[in-house]
PDB file of C-alpha atoms in Angstrom:
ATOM      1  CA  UNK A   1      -7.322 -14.186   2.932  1.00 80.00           C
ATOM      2  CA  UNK A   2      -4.186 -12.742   1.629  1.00 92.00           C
ATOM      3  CA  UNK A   3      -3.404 -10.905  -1.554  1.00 96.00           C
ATOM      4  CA  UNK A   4      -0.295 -10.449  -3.557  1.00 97.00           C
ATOM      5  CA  UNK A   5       0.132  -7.263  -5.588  1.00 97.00           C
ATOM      6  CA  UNK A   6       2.951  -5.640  -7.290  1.00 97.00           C
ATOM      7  CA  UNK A   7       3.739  -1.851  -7.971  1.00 98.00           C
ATOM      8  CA  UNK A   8       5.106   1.424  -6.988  1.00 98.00           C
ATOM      9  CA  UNK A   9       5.193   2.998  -4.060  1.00 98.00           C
ATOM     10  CA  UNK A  10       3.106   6.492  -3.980  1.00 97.00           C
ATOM     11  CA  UNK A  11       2.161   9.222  -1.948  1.00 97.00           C
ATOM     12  CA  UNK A  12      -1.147  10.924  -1.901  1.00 92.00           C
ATOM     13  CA  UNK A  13      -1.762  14.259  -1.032  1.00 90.00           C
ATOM     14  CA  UNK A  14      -4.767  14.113   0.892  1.00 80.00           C
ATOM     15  CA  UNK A  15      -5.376  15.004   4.663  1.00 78.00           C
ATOM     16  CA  UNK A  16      -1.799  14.828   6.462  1.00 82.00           C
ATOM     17  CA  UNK A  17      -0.868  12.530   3.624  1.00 91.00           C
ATOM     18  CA  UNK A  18      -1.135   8.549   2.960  1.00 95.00           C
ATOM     19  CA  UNK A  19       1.052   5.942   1.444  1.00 97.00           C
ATOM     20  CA  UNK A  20      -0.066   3.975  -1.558  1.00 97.00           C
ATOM     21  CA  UNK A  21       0.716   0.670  -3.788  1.00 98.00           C
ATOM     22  CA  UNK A  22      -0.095   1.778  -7.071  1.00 97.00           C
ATOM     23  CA  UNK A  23      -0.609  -1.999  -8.720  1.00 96.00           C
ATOM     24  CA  UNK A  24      -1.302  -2.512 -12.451  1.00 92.00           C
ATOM     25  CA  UNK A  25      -5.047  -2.325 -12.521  1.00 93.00           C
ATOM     26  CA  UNK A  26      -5.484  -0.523  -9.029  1.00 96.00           C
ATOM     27  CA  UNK A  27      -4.150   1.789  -6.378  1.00 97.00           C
ATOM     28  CA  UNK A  28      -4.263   0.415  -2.708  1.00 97.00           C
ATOM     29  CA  UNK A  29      -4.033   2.446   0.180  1.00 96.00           C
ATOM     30  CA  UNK A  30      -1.303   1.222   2.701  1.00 97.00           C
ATOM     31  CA  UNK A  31      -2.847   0.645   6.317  1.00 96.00           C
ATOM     32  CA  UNK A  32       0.032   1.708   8.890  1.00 95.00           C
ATOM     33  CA  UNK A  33       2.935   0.861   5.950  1.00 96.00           C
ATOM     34  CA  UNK A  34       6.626  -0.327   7.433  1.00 96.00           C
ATOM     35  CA  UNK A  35       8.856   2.792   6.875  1.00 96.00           C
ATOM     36  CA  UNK A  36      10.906   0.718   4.831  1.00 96.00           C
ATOM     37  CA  UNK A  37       8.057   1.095   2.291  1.00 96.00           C
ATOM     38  CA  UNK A  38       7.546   4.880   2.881  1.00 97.00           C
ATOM     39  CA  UNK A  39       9.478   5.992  -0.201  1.00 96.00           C
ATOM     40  CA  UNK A  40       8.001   7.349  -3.080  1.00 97.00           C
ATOM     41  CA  UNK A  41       8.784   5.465  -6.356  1.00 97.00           C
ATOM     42  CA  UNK A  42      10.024   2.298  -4.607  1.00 97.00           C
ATOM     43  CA  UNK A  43       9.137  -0.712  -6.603  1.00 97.00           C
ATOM     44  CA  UNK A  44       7.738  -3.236  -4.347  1.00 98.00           C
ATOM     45  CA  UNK A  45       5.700  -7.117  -4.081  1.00 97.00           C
ATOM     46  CA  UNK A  46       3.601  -6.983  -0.967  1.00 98.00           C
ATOM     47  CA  UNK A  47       1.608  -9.725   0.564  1.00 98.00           C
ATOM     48  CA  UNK A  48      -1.074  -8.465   2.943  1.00 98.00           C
ATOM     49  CA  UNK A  49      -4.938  -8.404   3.823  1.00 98.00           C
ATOM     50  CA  UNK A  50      -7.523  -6.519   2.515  1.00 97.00           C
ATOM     51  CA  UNK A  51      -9.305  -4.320   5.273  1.00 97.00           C
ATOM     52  CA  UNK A  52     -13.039  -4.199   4.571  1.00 94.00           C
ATOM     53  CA  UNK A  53     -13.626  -2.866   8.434  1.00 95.00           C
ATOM     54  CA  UNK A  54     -11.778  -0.074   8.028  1.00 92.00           C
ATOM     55  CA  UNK A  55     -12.792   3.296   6.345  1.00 89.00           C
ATOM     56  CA  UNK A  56     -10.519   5.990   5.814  1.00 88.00           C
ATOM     57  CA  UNK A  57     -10.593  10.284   4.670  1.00 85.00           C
ATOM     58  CA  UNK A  58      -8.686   9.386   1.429  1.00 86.00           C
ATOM     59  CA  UNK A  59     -10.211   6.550  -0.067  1.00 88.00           C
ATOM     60  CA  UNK A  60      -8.407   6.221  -3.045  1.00 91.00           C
ATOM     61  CA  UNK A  61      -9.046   2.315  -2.850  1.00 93.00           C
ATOM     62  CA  UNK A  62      -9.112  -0.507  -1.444  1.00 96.00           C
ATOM     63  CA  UNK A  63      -7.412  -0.427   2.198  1.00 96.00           C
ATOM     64  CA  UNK A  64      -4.228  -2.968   2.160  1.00 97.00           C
ATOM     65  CA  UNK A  65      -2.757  -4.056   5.692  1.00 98.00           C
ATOM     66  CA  UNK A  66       0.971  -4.866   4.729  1.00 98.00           C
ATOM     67  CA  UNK A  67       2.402  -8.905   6.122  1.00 98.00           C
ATOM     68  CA  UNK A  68       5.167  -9.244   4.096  1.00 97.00           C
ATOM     69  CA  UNK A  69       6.737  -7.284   1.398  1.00 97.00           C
ATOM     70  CA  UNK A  70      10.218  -7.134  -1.139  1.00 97.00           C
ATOM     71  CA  UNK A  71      12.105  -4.478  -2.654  1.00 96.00           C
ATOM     72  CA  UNK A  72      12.049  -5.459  -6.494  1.00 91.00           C
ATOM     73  CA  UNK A  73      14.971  -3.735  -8.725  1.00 80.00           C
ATOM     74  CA  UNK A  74      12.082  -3.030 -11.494  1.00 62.00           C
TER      75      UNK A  74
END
């Protein structure tokens, strides 16, 4: 089932580092992001999947595999 969420891009310093939608009510860690999205403070609308099989060192939330996204100007 996909999701749609909308926020800033982030990057977490944990481990060698992970990418991050930081959404209104929570954060989402990007699973293997697009390097299009792999700039800090980039306002963005993803669509993508929620990966419950996957389990990560960060875990700073909810694991989001990326589909589709767009570069918002806000």
């Amino acid at each position: 089932m996909s999701i749609e969420a909308k926020g800033t891009i982030t990057f977490q310093n944990f481990g060698l580092g992970v990418w991050a939608l930081a959404a209104k009510d929570v954060t989402y860690e990007l699973f293997e992001p697009p390097t299009e999205l792999q700039q800090e403070g980039l306002s963005v609308n993803i669509t993508g999947i929620i990966r419950d099989d996957i389990m990560t060192v960060a875990m700073i939330g909810p694991v989001l595999e990326v589909q589709s996204f767009e570069i918002s100007d806000s």
